[in-house]
């Protein structure tokens, strides 16, 4: 592989990609965020996806200067693809990245997008910008490809080089080059998709499938709660069958599972089809915070406990366990729902940065040792630190009449019962 690589966007996806290539190649790592670039130059990744020693062992030129991209001929785009308040795709980061690259594009360059999009976005949205900014013709002067990211933040087992990489190109020659480049670092191998649209579609349905399976579990949890049945007990029993899928109910936040289905439904409606199953799943998952808080409040009322002004603690604020990323966390919805009942919950998180928590959600994080005399403690995120706590630790957070709501199914129920503490589960 003799291509000179640049990576545009150095977040949870882009940095691991840059590091993987940077161990054996000179890589240009570009990001618009000057603070992020300075942090990486100093050898630290605040997202904790890459360890300091691993970062130090790479040959990456971190830069905010787009002109440095001229020194590369294989550009990998790993920028966010969020949704707006109307749950429609927000492609502004992709448009901006395309404009930036287009201004530096040379004849013979290849641009590969990794960001999650709907089928057709690469060629319909990005290529025209690349052509307009560069004055070059796609397919003649430069080509494009698409290789969907599969980074799982906080997962140290399924890392970039260990996950099969889907690759695609706009023509056979580009496909072979893209496959060769990624094969040079991805030990799990590559899968050559038939077209760019196929690769885009493959990515967007991976998380749509997960979203729907979680929605089913959430709907079952609602049904079983009305029947007085513990949902996790049911799933444990069903899970003894060899082909039962191990999904759990819960909140669906983050940048993938709760976002990607909207990209697919948006495009589906553009081509004249209104998806019903996918949208139903989204509605169920988006409503879970309200259902969880309603259940917490119901249990407090049934136990003759005052709700308004009650001391309630939530353990966990990040969007998933053992990951410091706070963006698009559905724990925010729990906080809002509690406030509707006159409850101002106190929040602790074992991974989150306190300044970011304040900046993003206006939340002041508290110390774990300060959580005492609570009427309710809700375990919202299954951080390792919480899993390591004993029944006595959790009991010590509660008032004499306090109880626990275990959203993640990690609490030692029997031991807490021996201590006279009630544990509710989703």
PDB file of C-alpha atoms in Angstrom, residues 29-331:
ATOM      1  CA  UNK A  29      -4.885  13.903  10.954  1.00  0.00           C
ATOM      2  CA  UNK A  30      -7.157  16.904  10.364  1.00  0.00           C
ATOM      3  CA  UNK A  31      -9.790  18.392  12.650  1.00  0.00           C
ATOM      4  CA  UNK A  32     -11.407  21.833  12.830  1.00  0.00           C
ATOM      5  CA  UNK A  33     -11.226  21.825  16.635  1.00  0.00           C
ATOM      6  CA  UNK A  34      -7.949  23.518  17.600  1.00  0.00           C
ATOM      7  CA  UNK A  35      -8.223  22.337  21.224  1.00  0.00           C
ATOM      8  CA  UNK A  36      -8.613  18.751  20.042  1.00  0.00           C
ATOM      9  CA  UNK A  37      -5.525  19.048  17.832  1.00  0.00           C
ATOM     10  CA  UNK A  38      -3.440  20.520  20.664  1.00  0.00           C
ATOM     11  CA  UNK A  39      -4.576  17.765  23.010  1.00  0.00           C
ATOM     12  CA  UNK A  40      -3.575  15.068  20.532  1.00  0.00           C
ATOM     13  CA  UNK A  41      -0.233  16.742  19.846  1.00  0.00           C
ATOM     14  CA  UNK A  42       0.446  16.454  23.577  1.00  0.00           C
ATOM     15  CA  UNK A  43      -0.231  12.734  23.349  1.00  0.00           C
ATOM     16  CA  UNK A  44      -3.577  12.365  25.092  1.00  0.00           C
ATOM     17  CA  UNK A  45      -7.032  11.333  23.873  1.00  0.00           C
ATOM     18  CA  UNK A  46      -9.797  12.522  26.202  1.00  0.00           C
ATOM     19  CA  UNK A  47     -12.295  10.118  24.608  1.00  0.00           C
ATOM     20  CA  UNK A  48     -10.153   7.257  25.979  1.00  0.00           C
ATOM     21  CA  UNK A  49     -10.532   5.317  22.731  1.00  0.00           C
ATOM     22  CA  UNK A  50      -6.749   5.411  22.255  1.00  0.00           C
ATOM     23  CA  UNK A  51      -4.253   5.024  25.091  1.00  0.00           C
ATOM     24  CA  UNK A  52      -1.406   7.507  25.415  1.00  0.00           C
ATOM     25  CA  UNK A  53       1.259   4.892  24.694  1.00  0.00           C
ATOM     26  CA  UNK A  54      -0.536   3.749  21.560  1.00  0.00           C
ATOM     27  CA  UNK A  55      -0.864   7.333  20.374  1.00  0.00           C
ATOM     28  CA  UNK A  56       2.837   7.960  20.948  1.00  0.00           C
ATOM     29  CA  UNK A  57       3.733   4.975  18.763  1.00  0.00           C
ATOM     30  CA  UNK A  58       2.171   6.491  15.639  1.00  0.00           C
ATOM     31  CA  UNK A  59       3.392   8.780  12.878  1.00  0.00           C
ATOM     32  CA  UNK A  60       0.514  11.261  12.630  1.00  0.00           C
ATOM     33  CA  UNK A  61       0.756  14.933  11.785  1.00  0.00           C
ATOM     34  CA  UNK A  62      -2.138  16.554  13.653  1.00  0.00           C
ATOM     35  CA  UNK A  63      -3.300  19.742  11.985  1.00  0.00           C
ATOM     36  CA  UNK A  64      -6.059  22.314  11.653  1.00  0.00           C
ATOM     37  CA  UNK A  65      -4.585  23.620   8.399  1.00  0.00           C
ATOM     38  CA  UNK A  66      -6.566  22.253   5.457  1.00  0.00           C
ATOM     39  CA  UNK A  67      -3.662  22.995   3.106  1.00  0.00           C
ATOM     40  CA  UNK A  68      -1.818  20.035   4.677  1.00  0.00           C
ATOM     41  CA  UNK A  69      -4.354  17.729   3.034  1.00  0.00           C
ATOM     42  CA  UNK A  70      -2.624  18.358  -0.294  1.00  0.00           C
ATOM     43  CA  UNK A  71       0.122  16.027   0.930  1.00  0.00           C
ATOM     44  CA  UNK A  72      -2.280  13.084   0.890  1.00  0.00           C
ATOM     45  CA  UNK A  73      -4.009  11.290  -1.968  1.00  0.00           C
ATOM     46  CA  UNK A  74      -6.340   8.989  -0.004  1.00  0.00           C
ATOM     47  CA  UNK A  75      -8.735  10.962   2.169  1.00  0.00           C
ATOM     48  CA  UNK A  76     -10.874   9.255   4.822  1.00  0.00           C
ATOM     49  CA  UNK A  77     -13.833  11.296   6.086  1.00  0.00           C
ATOM     50  CA  UNK A  78     -15.031  10.466   9.607  1.00  0.00           C
ATOM     51  CA  UNK A  79     -17.210  13.383  10.672  1.00  0.00           C
ATOM     52  CA  UNK A  80     -20.476  13.217  12.657  1.00  0.00           C
ATOM     53  CA  UNK A  81     -23.814  12.735  10.921  1.00  0.00           C
ATOM     54  CA  UNK A  82     -26.416  13.810  13.488  1.00  0.00           C
ATOM     55  CA  UNK A  83     -30.112  14.535  13.162  1.00  0.00           C
ATOM     56  CA  UNK A  84     -31.876  17.848  13.741  1.00  0.00           C
ATOM     57  CA  UNK A  85     -34.772  18.612  16.099  1.00  0.00           C
ATOM     58  CA  UNK A  86     -37.212  17.304  13.503  1.00  0.00           C
ATOM     59  CA  UNK A  87     -35.350  13.966  13.415  1.00  0.00           C
ATOM     60  CA  UNK A  88     -34.113  14.616   9.890  1.00  0.00           C
ATOM     61  CA  UNK A  89     -30.527  14.078   8.689  1.00  0.00           C
ATOM     62  CA  UNK A  90     -28.129  16.930   9.370  1.00  0.00           C
ATOM     63  CA  UNK A  91     -25.483  16.629   6.665  1.00  0.00           C
ATOM     64  CA  UNK A  92     -23.757  19.926   7.381  1.00  0.00           C
ATOM     65  CA  UNK A  93     -20.598  18.244   8.763  1.00  0.00           C
ATOM     66  CA  UNK A  94     -20.408  16.094   5.615  1.00  0.00           C
ATOM     67  CA  UNK A  95     -20.930  19.136   3.399  1.00  0.00           C
ATOM     68  CA  UNK A  96     -18.263  21.078   5.281  1.00  0.00           C
ATOM     69  CA  UNK A  97     -15.760  18.222   5.067  1.00  0.00           C
ATOM     70  CA  UNK A  98     -16.443  17.829   1.346  1.00  0.00           C
ATOM     71  CA  UNK A  99     -15.837  21.532   0.818  1.00  0.00           C
ATOM     72  CA  UNK A 100     -12.599  21.427   2.785  1.00  0.00           C
ATOM     73  CA  UNK A 101     -11.270  18.418   0.891  1.00  0.00           C
ATOM     74  CA  UNK A 102     -12.494  19.707  -2.461  1.00  0.00           C
ATOM     75  CA  UNK A 103     -10.378  22.815  -2.112  1.00  0.00           C
ATOM     76  CA  UNK A 104      -7.266  20.648  -1.728  1.00  0.00           C
ATOM     77  CA  UNK A 105      -8.192  17.849  -4.138  1.00  0.00           C
ATOM     78  CA  UNK A 106      -5.715  16.740  -6.824  1.00  0.00           C
ATOM     79  CA  UNK A 107      -5.939  14.565  -9.876  1.00  0.00           C
ATOM     80  CA  UNK A 108      -5.751  10.906  -8.911  1.00  0.00           C
ATOM     81  CA  UNK A 109      -7.021  11.405  -5.360  1.00  0.00           C
ATOM     82  CA  UNK A 110      -9.560   9.092  -3.732  1.00  0.00           C
ATOM     83  CA  UNK A 111     -12.053  10.262  -1.109  1.00  0.00           C
ATOM     84  CA  UNK A 112     -13.629   7.601   1.127  1.00  0.00           C
ATOM     85  CA  UNK A 113     -16.509   8.472   3.444  1.00  0.00           C
ATOM     86  CA  UNK A 114     -17.027   6.525   6.666  1.00  0.00           C
ATOM     87  CA  UNK A 115     -19.822   8.596   8.222  1.00  0.00           C
ATOM     88  CA  UNK A 116     -23.237   6.952   8.471  1.00  0.00           C
ATOM     89  CA  UNK A 117     -25.605   8.249   5.796  1.00  0.00           C
ATOM     90  CA  UNK A 118     -28.637   7.142   3.805  1.00  0.00           C
ATOM     91  CA  UNK A 119     -28.091   5.240   0.536  1.00  0.00           C
ATOM     92  CA  UNK A 120     -27.086   7.673  -2.186  1.00  0.00           C
ATOM     93  CA  UNK A 121     -25.749  10.470   0.025  1.00  0.00           C
ATOM     94  CA  UNK A 122     -22.098  10.057  -0.980  1.00  0.00           C
ATOM     95  CA  UNK A 123     -22.765  10.465  -4.683  1.00  0.00           C
ATOM     96  CA  UNK A 124     -25.750  12.819  -4.434  1.00  0.00           C
ATOM     97  CA  UNK A 125     -24.606  15.158  -1.654  1.00  0.00           C
ATOM     98  CA  UNK A 126     -20.821  14.997  -1.412  1.00  0.00           C
ATOM     99  CA  UNK A 127     -19.568  14.453  -4.957  1.00  0.00           C
ATOM    100  CA  UNK A 128     -21.139  17.678  -6.336  1.00  0.00           C
ATOM    101  CA  UNK A 129     -19.409  19.683  -3.598  1.00  0.00           C
ATOM    102  CA  UNK A 130     -16.068  17.992  -4.261  1.00  0.00           C
ATOM    103  CA  UNK A 131     -16.389  18.794  -7.958  1.00  0.00           C
ATOM    104  CA  UNK A 132     -17.507  22.386  -7.406  1.00  0.00           C
ATOM    105  CA  UNK A 133     -14.681  23.173  -4.982  1.00  0.00           C
ATOM    106  CA  UNK A 134     -11.913  21.396  -6.901  1.00  0.00           C
ATOM    107  CA  UNK A 135     -12.930  22.116 -10.483  1.00  0.00           C
ATOM    108  CA  UNK A 136     -12.249  18.427 -11.140  1.00  0.00           C
ATOM    109  CA  UNK A 137     -14.561  15.749 -12.534  1.00  0.00           C
ATOM    110  CA  UNK A 138     -15.461  12.755 -10.386  1.00  0.00           C
ATOM    111  CA  UNK A 139     -14.788   9.483 -12.153  1.00  0.00           C
ATOM    112  CA  UNK A 140     -12.212  11.097 -14.407  1.00  0.00           C
ATOM    113  CA  UNK A 141      -9.928  13.224 -12.243  1.00  0.00           C
ATOM    114  CA  UNK A 142     -10.702  11.703  -8.850  1.00  0.00           C
ATOM    115  CA  UNK A 143     -12.929   8.963  -7.447  1.00  0.00           C
ATOM    116  CA  UNK A 144     -14.875   8.238  -4.294  1.00  0.00           C
ATOM    117  CA  UNK A 145     -15.643   5.270  -2.100  1.00  0.00           C
ATOM    118  CA  UNK A 146     -17.581   4.457   1.014  1.00  0.00           C
ATOM    119  CA  UNK A 147     -16.503   2.274   3.943  1.00  0.00           C
ATOM    120  CA  UNK A 148     -18.936   2.450   6.871  1.00  0.00           C
ATOM    121  CA  UNK A 149     -17.450   2.884  10.331  1.00  0.00           C
ATOM    122  CA  UNK A 150     -18.082   0.177  12.903  1.00  0.00           C
ATOM    123  CA  UNK A 151     -16.396   1.742  15.904  1.00  0.00           C
ATOM    124  CA  UNK A 152     -18.050   0.812  19.204  1.00  0.00           C
ATOM    125  CA  UNK A 153     -17.028   3.464  21.778  1.00  0.00           C
ATOM    126  CA  UNK A 154     -15.684   2.004  24.993  1.00  0.00           C
ATOM    127  CA  UNK A 155     -15.303  -1.484  23.480  1.00  0.00           C
ATOM    128  CA  UNK A 156     -11.687  -2.642  23.788  1.00  0.00           C
ATOM    129  CA  UNK A 157     -12.366  -6.014  22.168  1.00  0.00           C
ATOM    130  CA  UNK A 158     -14.110  -5.096  18.910  1.00  0.00           C
ATOM    131  CA  UNK A 159     -11.619  -2.481  17.761  1.00  0.00           C
ATOM    132  CA  UNK A 160     -11.053  -0.992  14.303  1.00  0.00           C
ATOM    133  CA  UNK A 161      -8.522  -3.569  13.095  1.00  0.00           C
ATOM    134  CA  UNK A 162     -10.503  -6.535  14.464  1.00  0.00           C
ATOM    135  CA  UNK A 163     -13.825  -5.827  12.744  1.00  0.00           C
ATOM    136  CA  UNK A 164     -14.489  -6.877   9.142  1.00  0.00           C
ATOM    137  CA  UNK A 165     -14.399  -3.714   7.032  1.00  0.00           C
ATOM    138  CA  UNK A 166     -17.050  -3.206   4.380  1.00  0.00           C
ATOM    139  CA  UNK A 167     -15.529  -1.319   1.442  1.00  0.00           C
ATOM    140  CA  UNK A 168     -16.893   0.065  -1.818  1.00  0.00           C
ATOM    141  CA  UNK A 169     -15.831   2.210  -4.727  1.00  0.00           C
ATOM    142  CA  UNK A 170     -17.508   3.949  -7.619  1.00  0.00           C
ATOM    143  CA  UNK A 171     -15.677   1.715 -10.099  1.00  0.00           C
ATOM    144  CA  UNK A 172     -13.769  -1.555 -10.041  1.00  0.00           C
ATOM    145  CA  UNK A 173     -10.327   0.055  -9.929  1.00  0.00           C
ATOM    146  CA  UNK A 174     -11.223   2.320  -7.022  1.00  0.00           C
ATOM    147  CA  UNK A 175     -12.771  -0.594  -5.145  1.00  0.00           C
ATOM    148  CA  UNK A 176      -9.539  -2.570  -5.414  1.00  0.00           C
ATOM    149  CA  UNK A 177      -7.468   0.371  -4.158  1.00  0.00           C
ATOM    150  CA  UNK A 178      -9.831   1.027  -1.248  1.00  0.00           C
ATOM    151  CA  UNK A 179      -9.793  -2.673  -0.344  1.00  0.00           C
ATOM    152  CA  UNK A 180      -5.996  -2.756  -0.536  1.00  0.00           C
ATOM    153  CA  UNK A 181      -5.602   0.303   1.693  1.00  0.00           C
ATOM    154  CA  UNK A 182      -7.888  -0.964   4.439  1.00  0.00           C
ATOM    155  CA  UNK A 183      -6.550  -4.520   4.166  1.00  0.00           C
ATOM    156  CA  UNK A 184      -3.107  -3.190   5.057  1.00  0.00           C
ATOM    157  CA  UNK A 185      -4.264  -2.541   8.632  1.00  0.00           C
ATOM    158  CA  UNK A 186      -7.559  -4.401   9.201  1.00  0.00           C
ATOM    159  CA  UNK A 187      -6.529  -7.911  10.196  1.00  0.00           C
ATOM    160  CA  UNK A 188     -10.158  -9.093  10.191  1.00  0.00           C
ATOM    161  CA  UNK A 189     -10.265  -8.554   6.426  1.00  0.00           C
ATOM    162  CA  UNK A 190     -12.567  -6.637   4.129  1.00  0.00           C
ATOM    163  CA  UNK A 191     -15.889  -7.282   2.430  1.00  0.00           C
ATOM    164  CA  UNK A 192     -16.265  -5.759  -1.029  1.00  0.00           C
ATOM    165  CA  UNK A 193     -19.772  -4.360  -1.376  1.00  0.00           C
ATOM    166  CA  UNK A 194     -21.339  -4.364  -4.816  1.00  0.00           C
ATOM    167  CA  UNK A 195     -21.834  -0.583  -4.922  1.00  0.00           C
ATOM    168  CA  UNK A 196     -21.445   2.501  -2.760  1.00  0.00           C
ATOM    169  CA  UNK A 197     -25.206   2.536  -2.146  1.00  0.00           C
ATOM    170  CA  UNK A 198     -25.083  -1.074  -0.958  1.00  0.00           C
ATOM    171  CA  UNK A 199     -22.349  -0.199   1.546  1.00  0.00           C
ATOM    172  CA  UNK A 200     -24.312   2.837   2.751  1.00  0.00           C
ATOM    173  CA  UNK A 201     -27.452   0.739   3.142  1.00  0.00           C
ATOM    174  CA  UNK A 202     -25.585  -2.029   4.965  1.00  0.00           C
ATOM    175  CA  UNK A 203     -24.392   0.417   7.586  1.00  0.00           C
ATOM    176  CA  UNK A 204     -27.694   2.126   8.192  1.00  0.00           C
ATOM    177  CA  UNK A 205     -29.610  -1.150   8.668  1.00  0.00           C
ATOM    178  CA  UNK A 206     -27.077  -2.578  11.133  1.00  0.00           C
ATOM    179  CA  UNK A 207     -28.220  -0.123  13.770  1.00  0.00           C
ATOM    180  CA  UNK A 208     -31.828  -0.059  12.575  1.00  0.00           C
ATOM    181  CA  UNK A 209     -31.979  -3.783  13.279  1.00  0.00           C
ATOM    182  CA  UNK A 210     -30.601  -3.256  16.792  1.00  0.00           C
ATOM    183  CA  UNK A 211     -33.005  -0.393  17.396  1.00  0.00           C
ATOM    184  CA  UNK A 212     -35.988  -2.551  16.494  1.00  0.00           C
ATOM    185  CA  UNK A 213     -34.849  -5.447  18.646  1.00  0.00           C
ATOM    186  CA  UNK A 214     -34.409  -3.143  21.637  1.00  0.00           C
ATOM    187  CA  UNK A 215     -37.824  -1.622  20.922  1.00  0.00           C
ATOM    188  CA  UNK A 216     -39.343  -5.095  21.101  1.00  0.00           C
ATOM    189  CA  UNK A 217     -37.669  -5.650  24.481  1.00  0.00           C
ATOM    190  CA  UNK A 218     -38.945  -2.283  25.698  1.00  0.00           C
ATOM    191  CA  UNK A 219     -42.472  -3.080  24.619  1.00  0.00           C
ATOM    192  CA  UNK A 220     -42.255  -6.451  26.352  1.00  0.00           C
ATOM    193  CA  UNK A 221     -41.037  -4.673  29.485  1.00  0.00           C
ATOM    194  CA  UNK A 222     -44.134  -2.484  29.475  1.00  0.00           C
ATOM    195  CA  UNK A 223     -46.396  -5.514  29.016  1.00  0.00           C
ATOM    196  CA  UNK A 224     -44.679  -7.602  31.688  1.00  0.00           C
ATOM    197  CA  UNK A 225     -44.702  -4.731  34.187  1.00  0.00           C
ATOM    198  CA  UNK A 226     -48.485  -4.629  33.903  1.00  0.00           C
ATOM    199  CA  UNK A 227     -48.512  -8.384  34.563  1.00  0.00           C
ATOM    200  CA  UNK A 228     -46.230  -8.110  37.584  1.00  0.00           C
ATOM    201  CA  UNK A 229     -43.473 -10.087  35.859  1.00  0.00           C
ATOM    202  CA  UNK A 230     -39.768  -9.199  35.982  1.00  0.00           C
ATOM    203  CA  UNK A 231     -38.656  -8.740  32.359  1.00  0.00           C
ATOM    204  CA  UNK A 232     -35.013  -9.646  32.952  1.00  0.00           C
ATOM    205  CA  UNK A 233     -36.069 -12.885  34.639  1.00  0.00           C
ATOM    206  CA  UNK A 234     -38.095 -13.686  31.526  1.00  0.00           C
ATOM    207  CA  UNK A 235     -35.178 -12.889  29.208  1.00  0.00           C
ATOM    208  CA  UNK A 236     -32.831 -15.017  31.283  1.00  0.00           C
ATOM    209  CA  UNK A 237     -35.177 -17.958  30.893  1.00  0.00           C
ATOM    210  CA  UNK A 238     -35.741 -17.375  27.172  1.00  0.00           C
ATOM    211  CA  UNK A 239     -32.009 -16.937  26.657  1.00  0.00           C
ATOM    212  CA  UNK A 240     -31.435 -20.629  27.357  1.00  0.00           C
ATOM    213  CA  UNK A 241     -32.703 -21.343  23.823  1.00  0.00           C
ATOM    214  CA  UNK A 242     -29.780 -21.478  21.413  1.00  0.00           C
ATOM    215  CA  UNK A 243     -31.181 -19.007  18.879  1.00  0.00           C
ATOM    216  CA  UNK A 244     -32.803 -16.467  21.204  1.00  0.00           C
ATOM    217  CA  UNK A 245     -31.201 -13.058  20.599  1.00  0.00           C
ATOM    218  CA  UNK A 246     -29.676 -11.469  23.738  1.00  0.00           C
ATOM    219  CA  UNK A 247     -31.209  -7.994  23.589  1.00  0.00           C
ATOM    220  CA  UNK A 248     -32.204  -6.050  26.698  1.00  0.00           C
ATOM    221  CA  UNK A 249     -34.715  -3.251  27.307  1.00  0.00           C
ATOM    222  CA  UNK A 250     -33.442   0.217  28.152  1.00  0.00           C
ATOM    223  CA  UNK A 251     -32.682   3.720  26.958  1.00  0.00           C
ATOM    224  CA  UNK A 252     -31.408   4.135  23.398  1.00  0.00           C
ATOM    225  CA  UNK A 253     -29.089   7.115  23.048  1.00  0.00           C
ATOM    226  CA  UNK A 254     -25.744   7.825  21.452  1.00  0.00           C
ATOM    227  CA  UNK A 255     -24.909   8.608  17.851  1.00  0.00           C
ATOM    228  CA  UNK A 256     -25.801   5.341  16.124  1.00  0.00           C
ATOM    229  CA  UNK A 257     -28.745   3.215  17.228  1.00  0.00           C
ATOM    230  CA  UNK A 258     -30.966   6.157  18.109  1.00  0.00           C
ATOM    231  CA  UNK A 259     -29.970   8.193  15.046  1.00  0.00           C
ATOM    232  CA  UNK A 260     -29.301   5.954  12.054  1.00  0.00           C
ATOM    233  CA  UNK A 261     -32.898   4.714  11.582  1.00  0.00           C
ATOM    234  CA  UNK A 262     -33.974   8.297  10.910  1.00  0.00           C
ATOM    235  CA  UNK A 263     -31.558   8.451   7.966  1.00  0.00           C
ATOM    236  CA  UNK A 264     -33.222   5.395   6.458  1.00  0.00           C
ATOM    237  CA  UNK A 265     -36.790   6.577   7.088  1.00  0.00           C
ATOM    238  CA  UNK A 266     -35.950   9.992   5.616  1.00  0.00           C
ATOM    239  CA  UNK A 267     -34.729   8.452   2.373  1.00  0.00           C
ATOM    240  CA  UNK A 268     -37.569   5.928   2.301  1.00  0.00           C
ATOM    241  CA  UNK A 269     -40.127   8.735   2.402  1.00  0.00           C
ATOM    242  CA  UNK A 270     -38.256  10.566  -0.355  1.00  0.00           C
ATOM    243  CA  UNK A 271     -38.739   7.574  -2.635  1.00  0.00           C
ATOM    244  CA  UNK A 272     -42.419   7.289  -1.746  1.00  0.00           C
ATOM    245  CA  UNK A 273     -42.601   4.766   1.098  1.00  0.00           C
ATOM    246  CA  UNK A 274     -43.510   5.486   4.697  1.00  0.00           C
ATOM    247  CA  UNK A 275     -41.814   2.903   6.927  1.00  0.00           C
ATOM    248  CA  UNK A 276     -44.149   1.818   9.722  1.00  0.00           C
ATOM    249  CA  UNK A 277     -42.174  -0.791  11.682  1.00  0.00           C
ATOM    250  CA  UNK A 278     -39.013   1.311  11.911  1.00  0.00           C
ATOM    251  CA  UNK A 279     -40.876   4.427  13.005  1.00  0.00           C
ATOM    252  CA  UNK A 280     -42.882   2.460  15.565  1.00  0.00           C
ATOM    253  CA  UNK A 281     -39.645   1.184  17.055  1.00  0.00           C
ATOM    254  CA  UNK A 282     -38.284   4.710  17.256  1.00  0.00           C
ATOM    255  CA  UNK A 283     -41.409   5.933  19.045  1.00  0.00           C
ATOM    256  CA  UNK A 284     -41.207   3.153  21.611  1.00  0.00           C
ATOM    257  CA  UNK A 285     -37.541   3.754  22.357  1.00  0.00           C
ATOM    258  CA  UNK A 286     -37.863   7.532  22.502  1.00  0.00           C
ATOM    259  CA  UNK A 287     -40.703   7.217  25.030  1.00  0.00           C
ATOM    260  CA  UNK A 288     -38.884   4.914  27.434  1.00  0.00           C
ATOM    261  CA  UNK A 289     -37.520   7.620  29.747  1.00  0.00           C
ATOM    262  CA  UNK A 290     -41.033   8.798  30.505  1.00  0.00           C
ATOM    263  CA  UNK A 291     -42.251   5.273  31.180  1.00  0.00           C
ATOM    264  CA  UNK A 292     -39.314   4.554  33.493  1.00  0.00           C
ATOM    265  CA  UNK A 293     -39.810   7.706  35.552  1.00  0.00           C
ATOM    266  CA  UNK A 294     -43.578   7.129  35.709  1.00  0.00           C
ATOM    267  CA  UNK A 295     -42.894   3.697  37.142  1.00  0.00           C
ATOM    268  CA  UNK A 296     -40.422   5.087  39.696  1.00  0.00           C
ATOM    269  CA  UNK A 297     -42.924   7.702  40.819  1.00  0.00           C
ATOM    270  CA  UNK A 298     -45.734   5.128  40.964  1.00  0.00           C
ATOM    271  CA  UNK A 299     -43.688   2.898  43.249  1.00  0.00           C
ATOM    272  CA  UNK A 300     -42.823   5.834  45.510  1.00  0.00           C
ATOM    273  CA  UNK A 301     -46.504   6.784  45.792  1.00  0.00           C
ATOM    274  CA  UNK A 302     -47.548   3.202  46.530  1.00  0.00           C
ATOM    275  CA  UNK A 303     -45.040   3.177  49.379  1.00  0.00           C
ATOM    276  CA  UNK A 304     -46.477   6.417  50.794  1.00  0.00           C
ATOM    277  CA  UNK A 305     -43.373   8.421  50.011  1.00  0.00           C
ATOM    278  CA  UNK A 306     -43.460  12.077  49.099  1.00  0.00           C
ATOM    279  CA  UNK A 307     -42.517  12.619  45.473  1.00  0.00           C
ATOM    280  CA  UNK A 308     -42.198  16.386  45.095  1.00  0.00           C
ATOM    281  CA  UNK A 309     -38.862  17.454  46.510  1.00  0.00           C
ATOM    282  CA  UNK A 310     -37.779  13.851  47.138  1.00  0.00           C
ATOM    283  CA  UNK A 311     -34.063  13.155  47.189  1.00  0.00           C
ATOM    284  CA  UNK A 312     -33.388  11.094  44.068  1.00  0.00           C
ATOM    285  CA  UNK A 313     -29.992  10.132  42.666  1.00  0.00           C
ATOM    286  CA  UNK A 314     -29.150   8.929  39.170  1.00  0.00           C
ATOM    287  CA  UNK A 315     -25.976   6.917  38.648  1.00  0.00           C
ATOM    288  CA  UNK A 316     -24.657   7.498  35.141  1.00  0.00           C
ATOM    289  CA  UNK A 317     -24.986  10.296  32.609  1.00  0.00           C
ATOM    290  CA  UNK A 318     -22.976   9.152  29.563  1.00  0.00           C
ATOM    291  CA  UNK A 319     -24.818   7.516  26.684  1.00  0.00           C
ATOM    292  CA  UNK A 320     -23.310   4.082  27.401  1.00  0.00           C
ATOM    293  CA  UNK A 321     -21.229   2.181  29.923  1.00  0.00           C
ATOM    294  CA  UNK A 322     -17.474   2.715  30.366  1.00  0.00           C
ATOM    295  CA  UNK A 323     -17.425   5.556  27.846  1.00  0.00           C
ATOM    296  CA  UNK A 324     -17.005   9.281  28.673  1.00  0.00           C
ATOM    297  CA  UNK A 325     -19.147  10.503  25.757  1.00  0.00           C
ATOM    298  CA  UNK A 326     -22.067  12.584  27.024  1.00  0.00           C
ATOM    299  CA  UNK A 327     -23.577  13.614  23.709  1.00  0.00           C
ATOM    300  CA  UNK A 328     -27.121  12.461  22.952  1.00  0.00           C
ATOM    301  CA  UNK A 329     -27.484  10.662  26.272  1.00  0.00           C
ATOM    302  CA  UNK A 330     -31.044   9.667  27.066  1.00  0.00           C
ATOM    303  CA  UNK A 331     -30.303  10.081  30.765  1.00  0.00           C
TER     304      UNK A 331
END
